[in-house]
């Protein structure tokens, strides 16, 4: 069960942030100068998929930083073991 | 020129793929010239080649007279067998997902970005996932969100989450939805504890909510299309890393007694297993194939024997646990004979059909043939008895896949067949060794026959009639 509590907190954080970030309100993102020059892809990226990335990336930043910190603690304590995926999916190239 | 393009090669205006005398070529159009040059000149191509993440290509003179839009012609390294995501085991789809994220991470370092994240752009080459679409890379535009994000979630995250958290058989949704599993559908199928997984809440639930909301808005007349907030490079990198961590956490372990049984192999005791292996090795050696279809391969014991002398052995099985186990085994022995084995999921009673627009985007199994030889070991009773398929039809189907056949006849006296018949009426009067030989005689001539000493089973080597 060690994973459950961090998961619960993280989920609560996500939901709270999602509400704060205006999921219930208007999208309210004014077209900016850069945005008007936006390059159009040959596939429609989906406006929702495009819009949601700013929110998701911001939250991912918190998650990624936290995870990095946590990994450092675990490595320091000697609890971190390398998984079999590593040759195929290294943490960094 | 574009009328030469293969059935699946029409979406990207930047180029297309075509075949000329069995060789594959990729045309790069003028419109994609700058992105292609950036791939080659930024050092990204070399970096990806060094790590064997992208298929190799050489620039060649076009085999035909070209039109005005032509910029370059590439000849990519040949892929022995094109497989589709709905034929992959869990770990194959997972490795392909991780490859896609790694490609995007490396691309960003070279000021480039993936413009699509289609699972169909990944193929298994020498036992490992490899990107085959050289034209998927475009120059990165600072501040722009990832255009392929939706496609990544639909092609990889949604099916992997469903397979790991709900049911492994939901990979079938990739067959019914050619552009990946719709996110709202994936979310609705996940169990209640999905709410505890912040990764899935974000990339599936929130993502789907946003899609719905903006789709509705786009339909309203007079409203300008909303513009996305600029996304910094580091924010984008964080999002890619977040997706990577979420995908890595998704896992599937086949459980139950069935799984444990696979280690003990089929119904042979050791000496006769060795004998069967020997006969199969001799038969394969006599044929000398390049490409083998091993139907009902289980975890690939005989695929590996075939791979010792053949370049490509596609090991098909209907059981996701077998394919998974086989793939993990291949992956851990990369570089050996096993690397030529490609484990894939296939139900022979309902093999992969032609799919997509005009039925030409994804080829059926038969269209992706022929192989040089079909291996059908300990298989015939499953098709003939469990599925009531008449023997002549089985022979005709195998004959459509390859000119040579190595097949094992499993008679009614065999314990495996007795089990199948224990709970049903025996409506198979022709299912005898004589009946089998007569049925197959219409499509094949028998070249060699080897009865196995410690069972009633018989191995045949057959050649398709002209």
Coordinates of C-alpha atoms in Angstrom, one line a residue:
Chain A
X1 CA 0.0 0.0 0.0
X2 CA 2.8 2.5 0.0
X3 CA 1.7 3.9 -3.3
X4 CA -1.9 4.7 -2.4
X5 CA -1.4 7.7 -0.2
X6 CA 0.7 9.7 -2.6
X7 CA -1.7 8.8 -5.3
X8 CA -4.7 10.0 -3.3
X9 CA -3.0 13.3 -2.6
X10 CA -1.8 13.7 -6.1
X11 CA -5.3 13.0 -7.5
X12 CA -6.9 15.5 -5.1
X13 CA -4.3 18.0 -6.2
X14 CA -5.1 17.4 -9.9
X15 CA -8.8 17.8 -9.4
X16 CA -8.4 20.9 -7.3
X17 CA -6.0 22.5 -9.8
X18 CA -8.3 21.5 -12.7
X19 CA -11.2 23.4 -11.1
X20 CA -9.0 26.4 -10.2
X21 CA -7.7 26.4 -13.7
X22 CA -11.1 27.2 -15.1
X23 CA -12.4 23.9 -16.2
X24 CA -15.9 25.0 -15.2
X25 CA -15.7 28.5 -16.6
X26 CA -15.0 30.0 -20.0
X27 CA -11.7 29.0 -21.7
X28 CA -10.8 32.7 -21.6
X29 CA -7.5 32.5 -23.4
X30 CA -7.1 35.6 -25.4
X31 CA -5.5 35.1 -28.8
X32 CA -2.0 36.4 -28.4
X33 CA 0.3 37.7 -31.1
X34 CA 2.2 34.4 -31.2
X35 CA -0.9 32.4 -31.2
X36 CA -2.2 34.2 -34.3
X37 CA 0.9 33.1 -36.2
X38 CA 0.3 29.5 -35.1
X39 CA 1.5 27.0 -37.6
X40 CA -1.2 24.6 -38.8
X41 CA -0.4 20.9 -38.8
X42 CA -1.5 18.5 -41.5
X43 CA -3.5 16.7 -38.8
X44 CA -6.0 18.6 -36.7
X45 CA -4.4 18.4 -33.3
X46 CA -7.9 18.9 -31.8
X47 CA -8.4 22.3 -30.2
X48 CA -9.2 20.7 -26.8
X49 CA -6.0 18.6 -27.0
X50 CA -4.1 21.7 -27.7
X51 CA -5.7 23.8 -25.0
X52 CA -5.4 21.3 -22.3
X53 CA -1.6 20.9 -22.7
X54 CA -0.8 24.2 -20.9
X55 CA -2.7 22.9 -17.8
X56 CA -1.4 19.4 -18.0
X57 CA 2.2 20.4 -18.6
X58 CA 2.0 22.8 -15.6
X59 CA 0.8 20.0 -13.3
X60 CA 3.2 17.5 -14.9
X61 CA 6.0 19.9 -13.9
X62 CA 5.0 19.5 -10.3
X63 CA 4.8 15.8 -10.6
X64 CA 8.1 15.4 -12.5
X65 CA 10.0 17.6 -10.0
X66 CA 8.5 15.7 -7.1
X67 CA 9.3 12.3 -8.6
X68 CA 12.9 13.4 -9.3
X69 CA 13.2 14.5 -5.7
X70 CA 11.7 11.2 -4.4
X71 CA 14.0 9.2 -6.7
X72 CA 17.0 11.0 -5.2
X73 CA 15.9 10.2 -1.7
X74 CA 15.3 6.5 -2.6
X75 CA 18.7 6.2 -4.4
X76 CA 20.3 7.8 -1.3
X77 CA 18.6 5.2 0.9
X78 CA 19.6 2.4 -1.5
X79 CA 15.9 1.6 -2.3
X80 CA 16.0 2.4 -6.0
X81 CA 16.4 -0.6 -8.2
X82 CA 16.8 -0.4 -12.0
X83 CA 13.9 -2.0 -13.9
X84 CA 14.3 -4.2 -16.9
X85 CA 13.0 -1.5 -19.2
X86 CA 16.1 0.6 -18.9
X87 CA 18.0 -0.6 -21.9
X88 CA 15.0 0.3 -24.0
X89 CA 13.9 3.3 -22.2
X90 CA 16.8 5.0 -20.4
X91 CA 16.0 8.0 -18.1
X92 CA 18.2 10.1 -20.3
X93 CA 20.0 9.8 -23.7
Chain B
X1 CA 3.1 10.2 -59.0
X2 CA 1.0 10.0 -55.9
X3 CA -1.2 7.3 -57.5
X4 CA 1.8 5.0 -56.9
X5 CA 1.4 5.6 -53.1
X6 CA 0.6 2.6 -51.0
X7 CA -2.9 2.4 -49.5
X8 CA -1.8 3.7 -46.1
X9 CA 0.3 6.5 -47.4
X10 CA -1.9 9.5 -48.2
X11 CA -2.4 11.7 -45.1
X12 CA 0.9 13.5 -45.0
X13 CA 1.3 15.9 -47.9
X14 CA 5.1 15.9 -47.2
X15 CA 5.7 12.7 -49.0
X16 CA 4.5 9.2 -49.7
X17 CA 5.7 5.6 -49.8
X18 CA 5.5 3.3 -52.9
X19 CA 6.8 0.0 -54.1
X20 CA 8.8 -0.7 -57.2
X21 CA 9.7 -4.2 -58.0
X22 CA 9.4 -5.4 -54.4
X23 CA 11.6 -2.5 -53.2
X24 CA 10.2 0.2 -51.0
X25 CA 10.8 3.9 -51.7
X26 CA 9.8 7.1 -49.9
X27 CA 9.4 10.3 -51.8
X28 CA 10.0 13.6 -50.0
X29 CA 8.0 16.4 -51.5
X30 CA 9.2 20.0 -51.8
X31 CA 6.8 21.0 -49.1
X32 CA 8.6 18.8 -46.5
X33 CA 12.1 19.6 -47.8
X34 CA 13.1 21.9 -45.0
X35 CA 11.9 19.6 -42.3
X36 CA 13.7 16.7 -43.9
X37 CA 16.9 18.7 -44.2
X38 CA 16.6 19.7 -40.6
X39 CA 16.3 16.0 -39.6
X40 CA 19.5 15.2 -41.6
X41 CA 21.5 18.3 -40.7
X42 CA 20.6 18.8 -37.0
X43 CA 22.3 15.6 -36.0
X44 CA 19.0 14.0 -35.0
X45 CA 19.1 11.4 -37.7
X46 CA 22.6 10.3 -36.7
X47 CA 21.6 10.2 -33.0
X48 CA 18.6 8.1 -33.7
X49 CA 20.5 5.7 -36.0
X50 CA 23.2 5.3 -33.4
X51 CA 20.6 4.1 -30.9
X52 CA 18.8 2.1 -33.6
X53 CA 15.5 4.0 -33.0
X54 CA 14.8 5.1 -36.6
X55 CA 14.9 3.0 -39.7
X56 CA 18.0 3.6 -41.8
X57 CA 17.6 5.1 -45.3
X58 CA 19.7 6.2 -48.2
X59 CA 19.0 8.9 -50.7
X60 CA 18.7 7.4 -54.2
X61 CA 17.9 8.4 -57.7
X62 CA 14.1 7.9 -58.2
X63 CA 13.2 4.8 -60.1
X64 CA 10.6 6.8 -62.2
X65 CA 10.5 10.2 -63.8
X66 CA 9.3 12.5 -61.1
X67 CA 6.9 15.4 -61.0
X68 CA 7.5 19.0 -60.0
X69 CA 6.8 18.5 -56.3
X70 CA 9.6 16.0 -55.8
X71 CA 12.5 16.9 -53.6
X72 CA 14.3 13.6 -52.7
X73 CA 13.8 9.8 -53.0
X74 CA 14.7 7.6 -50.1
X75 CA 15.2 3.9 -50.0
X76 CA 14.6 2.8 -46.3
X77 CA 15.9 -0.5 -44.9
X78 CA 13.3 -3.2 -45.6
X79 CA 11.0 -4.3 -42.8
X80 CA 10.5 -8.1 -43.2
X81 CA 6.9 -8.1 -41.9
X82 CA 4.6 -5.2 -41.2
X83 CA 2.6 -5.8 -38.0
X84 CA -0.2 -3.7 -36.6
X85 CA -0.8 -2.5 -33.0
X86 CA -3.9 -4.7 -32.7
X87 CA -1.6 -7.7 -33.2
X88 CA 0.9 -6.7 -30.5
X89 CA 1.1 -8.0 -27.0
X90 CA 0.9 -5.6 -24.0
X91 CA 4.7 -5.1 -23.8
X92 CA 5.0 -4.6 -27.5
X93 CA 2.5 -1.7 -27.4
X94 CA 4.2 -0.4 -24.2
X95 CA 7.7 -0.4 -25.7
X96 CA 6.4 1.3 -28.9
X97 CA 4.8 4.0 -26.6
X98 CA 8.1 4.5 -24.8
X99 CA 10.0 4.6 -28.1
X100 CA 7.7 7.4 -29.3
X101 CA 8.2 9.5 -26.2
X102 CA 12.0 8.9 -26.4
X103 CA 11.9 10.0 -30.0
X104 CA 10.1 13.2 -29.0
X105 CA 12.6 13.8 -26.2
X106 CA 15.5 13.4 -28.5
X107 CA 13.8 15.4 -31.3
X108 CA 13.3 18.4 -28.9
X109 CA 17.1 18.4 -28.1
X110 CA 17.7 18.9 -31.8
X111 CA 15.0 21.6 -32.1
X112 CA 12.7 19.2 -33.8
X113 CA 9.4 17.6 -32.8
X114 CA 7.2 14.6 -33.8
X115 CA 4.3 15.8 -35.9
X116 CA 2.4 12.5 -35.4
X117 CA 2.5 9.8 -32.8
X118 CA 0.8 7.0 -34.7
X119 CA 1.4 3.4 -33.4
X120 CA 1.4 2.4 -37.1
X121 CA 4.7 4.3 -37.5
X122 CA 6.4 1.8 -35.2
X123 CA 7.5 -1.7 -36.4
X124 CA 9.6 -4.4 -34.8
X125 CA 12.9 -4.8 -36.4
X126 CA 15.4 -7.4 -35.0
X127 CA 13.3 -7.8 -31.9
X128 CA 13.0 -4.1 -31.0
X129 CA 10.6 -1.3 -31.8
X130 CA 11.8 1.0 -34.6
X131 CA 10.3 4.2 -36.0
X132 CA 9.7 3.8 -39.7
X133 CA 8.3 7.2 -40.7
X134 CA 11.3 9.4 -41.6
X135 CA 8.9 12.3 -42.4
X136 CA 7.3 12.5 -39.0
X137 CA 9.9 15.0 -37.8
X138 CA 9.3 18.7 -38.2
X139 CA 11.2 21.7 -37.0
X140 CA 10.1 22.7 -33.4
X141 CA 8.3 26.0 -33.0
X142 CA 9.1 27.6 -29.7
X143 CA 5.9 27.9 -27.6
X144 CA 3.8 25.5 -29.6
X145 CA 2.0 22.6 -27.8
X146 CA 2.6 19.1 -29.1
X147 CA 0.5 18.5 -32.2
X148 CA 0.7 14.8 -31.8
X149 CA -0.5 14.7 -28.2
X150 CA -4.0 13.6 -28.9
X151 CA -2.8 10.9 -31.2
X152 CA -0.3 9.7 -28.6
X153 CA -3.0 9.4 -26.0
X154 CA -5.4 7.6 -28.4
X155 CA -2.9 5.2 -29.9
X156 CA -0.9 4.4 -26.8
X157 CA -2.0 5.6 -23.4
X158 CA -5.7 4.8 -23.7
X159 CA -5.3 1.2 -24.9
X160 CA -2.5 0.5 -22.5
X161 CA -4.5 1.7 -19.6
X162 CA -7.5 -0.4 -20.6
X163 CA -5.3 -3.5 -21.1
X164 CA -3.6 -3.0 -17.8
X165 CA -6.5 -1.9 -15.7
X166 CA -9.5 -3.4 -17.2
X167 CA -9.0 -6.4 -19.6
X168 CA -6.1 -7.4 -21.8
X169 CA -8.5 -8.2 -24.6
X170 CA -9.4 -4.6 -25.0
X171 CA -6.5 -4.2 -27.4
X172 CA -9.2 -5.2 -29.9
X173 CA -10.5 -1.6 -29.7
X174 CA -7.4 -0.7 -31.8
X175 CA -8.8 -2.8 -34.6
X176 CA -12.2 -1.1 -34.5
X177 CA -10.8 2.4 -34.1
X178 CA -8.2 3.0 -36.7
X179 CA -7.0 6.3 -35.2
X180 CA -6.7 4.9 -31.7
X181 CA -9.2 4.6 -28.8
X182 CA -11.4 7.7 -28.3
X183 CA -10.4 9.1 -24.9
X184 CA -14.0 9.5 -23.5
X185 CA -14.6 5.8 -24.4
X186 CA -11.4 4.7 -22.7
X187 CA -12.2 6.7 -19.6
X188 CA -15.7 5.3 -19.4
X189 CA -14.5 1.7 -19.6
X190 CA -11.8 2.0 -16.9
X191 CA -12.7 0.7 -13.4
X192 CA -13.7 3.2 -10.6
X193 CA -10.2 3.2 -9.2
X194 CA -9.2 5.2 -12.3
X195 CA -9.9 8.3 -10.1
X196 CA -6.9 7.4 -8.0
X197 CA -4.5 7.6 -10.8
X198 CA -3.6 11.2 -11.4
X199 CA -1.9 10.4 -14.7
X200 CA -5.1 8.9 -16.1
X201 CA -7.2 11.6 -14.6
X202 CA -5.1 14.2 -16.4
X203 CA -4.3 12.7 -19.8
X204 CA -7.6 10.8 -20.3
X205 CA -10.3 12.5 -18.2
X206 CA -9.3 16.1 -18.4
X207 CA -8.1 15.7 -21.9
X208 CA -11.5 14.2 -23.0
X209 CA -13.4 17.0 -21.1
X210 CA -11.5 19.7 -23.0
X211 CA -12.0 17.9 -26.3
X212 CA -15.7 17.8 -25.8
X213 CA -15.9 21.4 -24.7
X214 CA -13.9 22.8 -27.5
X215 CA -15.5 20.6 -30.1
X216 CA -18.9 22.0 -29.1
X217 CA -17.5 25.5 -29.3
X218 CA -16.0 25.0 -32.7
X219 CA -19.4 24.2 -34.0
X220 CA -20.9 27.6 -33.0
X221 CA -21.1 30.0 -35.8
X222 CA -19.3 33.3 -35.4
X223 CA -16.9 32.2 -32.7
X224 CA -13.3 32.4 -33.6
X225 CA -11.3 29.3 -33.0
X226 CA -9.6 29.5 -29.6
X227 CA -5.9 29.7 -29.5
X228 CA -3.8 27.7 -27.3
X229 CA -1.7 29.2 -24.5
X230 CA 2.0 29.1 -25.5
X231 CA 3.8 26.1 -24.0
X232 CA 7.4 26.6 -23.0
X233 CA 9.9 24.0 -24.1
X234 CA 10.6 22.9 -20.5
X235 CA 6.8 22.5 -19.9
X236 CA 6.6 20.4 -23.0
X237 CA 9.5 18.3 -21.8
X238 CA 7.9 17.8 -18.4
X239 CA 4.7 16.7 -20.1
X240 CA 6.6 14.1 -22.2
X241 CA 8.4 12.9 -19.0
X242 CA 5.1 12.7 -17.2
X243 CA 3.6 10.6 -19.9
X244 CA 6.7 8.4 -19.8
X245 CA 6.4 7.8 -16.1
X246 CA 2.7 7.0 -16.5
X247 CA 3.3 4.5 -19.3
X248 CA 6.1 2.8 -17.4
X249 CA 3.8 2.3 -14.4
X250 CA 1.3 0.5 -16.4
X251 CA 1.9 -3.2 -16.3
X252 CA 0.3 -6.5 -17.1
X253 CA 1.2 -9.9 -15.6
X254 CA -0.6 -12.9 -17.0
X255 CA -1.9 -14.8 -14.0
X256 CA -3.6 -18.1 -13.2
X257 CA -2.7 -21.7 -13.9
X258 CA -2.9 -21.3 -17.6
X259 CA 0.2 -19.1 -17.6
X260 CA 2.1 -21.5 -15.4
X261 CA 1.4 -24.3 -17.8
X262 CA 3.2 -22.6 -20.6
X263 CA 6.5 -23.3 -19.1
X264 CA 5.9 -27.0 -19.3
X265 CA 5.3 -26.7 -23.1
X266 CA 2.8 -28.9 -24.9
X267 CA 1.7 -32.4 -24.2
X268 CA 5.1 -34.1 -25.1
X269 CA 7.2 -35.8 -22.6
X270 CA 10.9 -34.9 -22.9
X271 CA 12.2 -37.6 -25.4
X272 CA 9.4 -37.1 -27.9
X273 CA 9.7 -33.3 -27.6
X274 CA 13.4 -33.7 -28.6
X275 CA 12.3 -35.9 -31.4
X276 CA 9.7 -33.4 -32.7
X277 CA 12.2 -30.6 -32.5
X278 CA 14.7 -32.7 -34.6
X279 CA 12.1 -33.5 -37.3
X280 CA 11.0 -29.8 -37.5
X281 CA 14.6 -28.8 -37.8
X282 CA 15.2 -31.3 -40.6
X283 CA 12.0 -30.2 -42.5
X284 CA 12.9 -26.5 -42.2
X285 CA 16.4 -27.2 -43.3
X286 CA 15.2 -29.1 -46.4
X287 CA 13.0 -26.1 -47.3
X288 CA 15.5 -23.4 -46.6
X289 CA 12.9 -20.6 -46.1
X290 CA 13.6 -16.9 -45.7
X291 CA 10.2 -16.0 -44.2
X292 CA 8.2 -18.4 -41.9
X293 CA 4.7 -18.1 -40.6
X294 CA 4.5 -20.1 -37.4
X295 CA 0.7 -20.5 -36.8
X296 CA -0.3 -21.4 -33.2
X297 CA 3.3 -20.7 -32.1
X298 CA 2.5 -20.8 -28.4
X299 CA 5.6 -19.3 -26.7
X300 CA 7.8 -19.9 -29.8
X301 CA 9.7 -23.1 -29.2
X302 CA 9.6 -24.1 -32.9
X303 CA 9.8 -20.5 -34.1
X304 CA 13.2 -20.4 -32.6
X305 CA 14.3 -23.5 -34.3
X306 CA 13.1 -22.0 -37.6
X307 CA 14.9 -18.7 -36.8
X308 CA 18.2 -20.5 -36.7
X309 CA 18.1 -20.7 -40.5
X310 CA 15.5 -18.1 -41.5
X311 CA 15.6 -14.4 -41.6
X312 CA 12.1 -13.7 -40.3
X313 CA 9.8 -15.9 -38.4
X314 CA 6.4 -14.5 -37.5
X315 CA 5.1 -16.4 -34.4
X316 CA 1.3 -16.0 -34.3
X317 CA -0.8 -17.1 -31.3
X318 CA -4.3 -16.4 -30.1
X319 CA -3.3 -16.2 -26.4
X320 CA -2.1 -12.8 -25.3
X321 CA -0.1 -14.5 -22.5
X322 CA 1.8 -16.6 -24.9
X323 CA 2.6 -13.7 -27.2
X324 CA 3.7 -11.6 -24.2
X325 CA 5.9 -14.3 -22.9
X326 CA 7.4 -14.9 -26.3
X327 CA 8.1 -11.2 -26.9
X328 CA 9.8 -10.7 -23.5
X329 CA 11.9 -13.7 -24.3
X330 CA 12.9 -12.3 -27.8
X331 CA 13.6 -8.9 -26.2
X332 CA 16.0 -10.3 -23.7
X333 CA 17.9 -12.3 -26.3
X334 CA 18.4 -9.6 -28.8
X335 CA 21.1 -10.1 -31.3
X336 CA 20.8 -13.9 -31.2
X337 CA 18.8 -16.1 -33.6
X338 CA 15.7 -15.1 -31.6
X339 CA 15.9 -11.5 -32.9
X340 CA 14.4 -12.8 -36.2
X341 CA 11.2 -14.0 -34.3
X342 CA 8.3 -11.6 -34.3
X343 CA 5.6 -12.7 -31.8
X344 CA 2.1 -11.5 -32.8
X345 CA -1.5 -12.0 -31.6
X346 CA -3.7 -13.6 -34.2
X347 CA -7.0 -15.5 -34.1
X348 CA -6.8 -17.9 -37.0
X349 CA -10.6 -18.3 -37.0
X350 CA -10.8 -14.5 -37.5
X351 CA -7.5 -13.3 -38.8
X352 CA -6.7 -9.6 -39.2
X353 CA -8.8 -8.2 -42.1
X354 CA -8.1 -5.3 -44.5
X355 CA -8.9 -2.1 -42.7
X356 CA -9.2 1.6 -43.2
X357 CA -10.3 3.8 -46.1
X358 CA -11.2 1.7 -49.2
X359 CA -10.0 -1.4 -47.2
X360 CA -6.4 -0.5 -48.2
X361 CA -4.8 1.2 -45.2
X362 CA -4.0 -1.9 -43.2
X363 CA -3.5 -5.1 -45.0
X364 CA -5.0 -8.4 -44.1
X365 CA -2.8 -11.3 -43.1
X366 CA -3.0 -12.9 -46.6
X367 CA -2.1 -9.6 -48.3
X368 CA 1.0 -9.4 -46.1
X369 CA 2.1 -12.8 -47.3
X370 CA 3.2 -14.9 -48.8
X371 CA 5.7 -16.6 -46.5
X372 CA 8.0 -19.4 -47.8
X373 CA 6.6 -21.9 -45.3
X374 CA 3.7 -22.2 -42.9
X375 CA 4.4 -24.1 -39.7
X376 CA 1.2 -25.6 -38.2
X377 CA 2.2 -27.7 -35.2
X378 CA -0.3 -29.0 -32.6
X379 CA -2.8 -26.7 -34.3
X380 CA -5.1 -28.6 -36.6
X381 CA -7.4 -30.0 -33.9
X382 CA -8.1 -26.5 -32.6
X383 CA -9.3 -25.3 -36.0
X384 CA -11.0 -28.5 -37.2
X385 CA -12.6 -29.6 -34.0
X386 CA -13.0 -26.6 -31.7
X387 CA -14.1 -24.4 -34.6
X388 CA -15.7 -27.0 -36.9
X389 CA -13.7 -25.9 -40.0
X390 CA -13.6 -28.6 -42.6
X391 CA -10.1 -29.9 -43.3
X392 CA -10.1 -29.0 -47.1
X393 CA -10.8 -25.4 -46.1
X394 CA -7.9 -25.4 -43.7
X395 CA -5.7 -26.8 -46.4
X396 CA -6.8 -24.1 -48.9
X397 CA -6.2 -21.3 -46.3
X398 CA -2.7 -22.5 -45.5
X399 CA -2.0 -22.8 -49.2
X400 CA -2.9 -19.1 -49.6
X401 CA -0.2 -18.2 -47.1
X402 CA 2.8 -20.1 -48.4
X403 CA 3.9 -22.7 -51.0
X404 CA 5.4 -25.1 -48.4
X405 CA 3.8 -26.5 -45.2
X406 CA 5.1 -28.3 -42.2
X407 CA 2.1 -29.7 -40.3
X408 CA 1.4 -32.0 -37.4
X409 CA -1.7 -34.2 -37.5
X410 CA -3.1 -34.8 -34.0
X411 CA -5.5 -37.8 -34.1
X412 CA -8.6 -38.4 -32.0
X413 CA -6.7 -40.9 -29.8
X414 CA -4.5 -38.0 -28.6
X415 CA -5.4 -36.8 -25.0
X416 CA -5.6 -33.2 -26.3
X417 CA -8.2 -34.1 -28.9
X418 CA -10.0 -36.4 -26.5
X419 CA -10.4 -33.4 -24.1
X420 CA -11.9 -31.3 -26.9
X421 CA -14.4 -34.1 -27.7
X422 CA -15.3 -35.0 -24.1
X423 CA -18.1 -32.4 -23.9
X424 CA -19.5 -32.5 -27.4
X425 CA -20.8 -34.9 -30.1
X426 CA -18.2 -36.3 -32.4
X427 CA -19.4 -34.9 -35.7
X428 CA -16.0 -35.4 -37.4
X429 CA -16.0 -38.9 -39.1
X430 CA -13.4 -37.7 -41.5
X431 CA -11.0 -36.5 -38.8
X432 CA -8.6 -39.5 -39.2
X433 CA -5.1 -39.7 -40.6
X434 CA -6.5 -41.0 -43.9
X435 CA -9.2 -38.3 -44.0
X436 CA -6.6 -35.6 -43.3
X437 CA -4.2 -36.8 -46.0
X438 CA -7.1 -37.0 -48.5
X439 CA -8.3 -33.5 -47.6
X440 CA -4.9 -31.9 -47.9
X441 CA -4.2 -33.7 -51.2
X442 CA -6.4 -31.3 -53.0
X443 CA -4.1 -28.4 -52.2
X444 CA -0.7 -30.1 -51.5
X445 CA 1.4 -33.1 -52.3
X446 CA 3.0 -34.8 -49.4
X447 CA 6.8 -34.7 -49.6
X448 CA 7.8 -36.4 -46.3
X449 CA 6.0 -38.1 -43.5
X450 CA 7.4 -38.7 -40.0
X451 CA 5.3 -40.4 -37.3
X452 CA 6.5 -39.5 -33.8
X453 CA 7.5 -42.6 -32.0
X454 CA 5.9 -42.1 -28.6
X455 CA 2.6 -40.7 -29.7
X456 CA 0.0 -41.2 -32.4
X457 CA 0.9 -37.8 -33.9
X458 CA 2.4 -37.5 -37.4
X459 CA 4.5 -34.7 -38.9
X460 CA 4.2 -33.9 -42.6
X461 CA 6.2 -31.8 -45.0
X462 CA 4.0 -30.7 -48.0
X463 CA 4.3 -28.7 -51.1
X464 CA 1.5 -26.7 -52.7
X465 CA 0.2 -28.0 -56.0
X466 CA 0.9 -25.7 -59.0

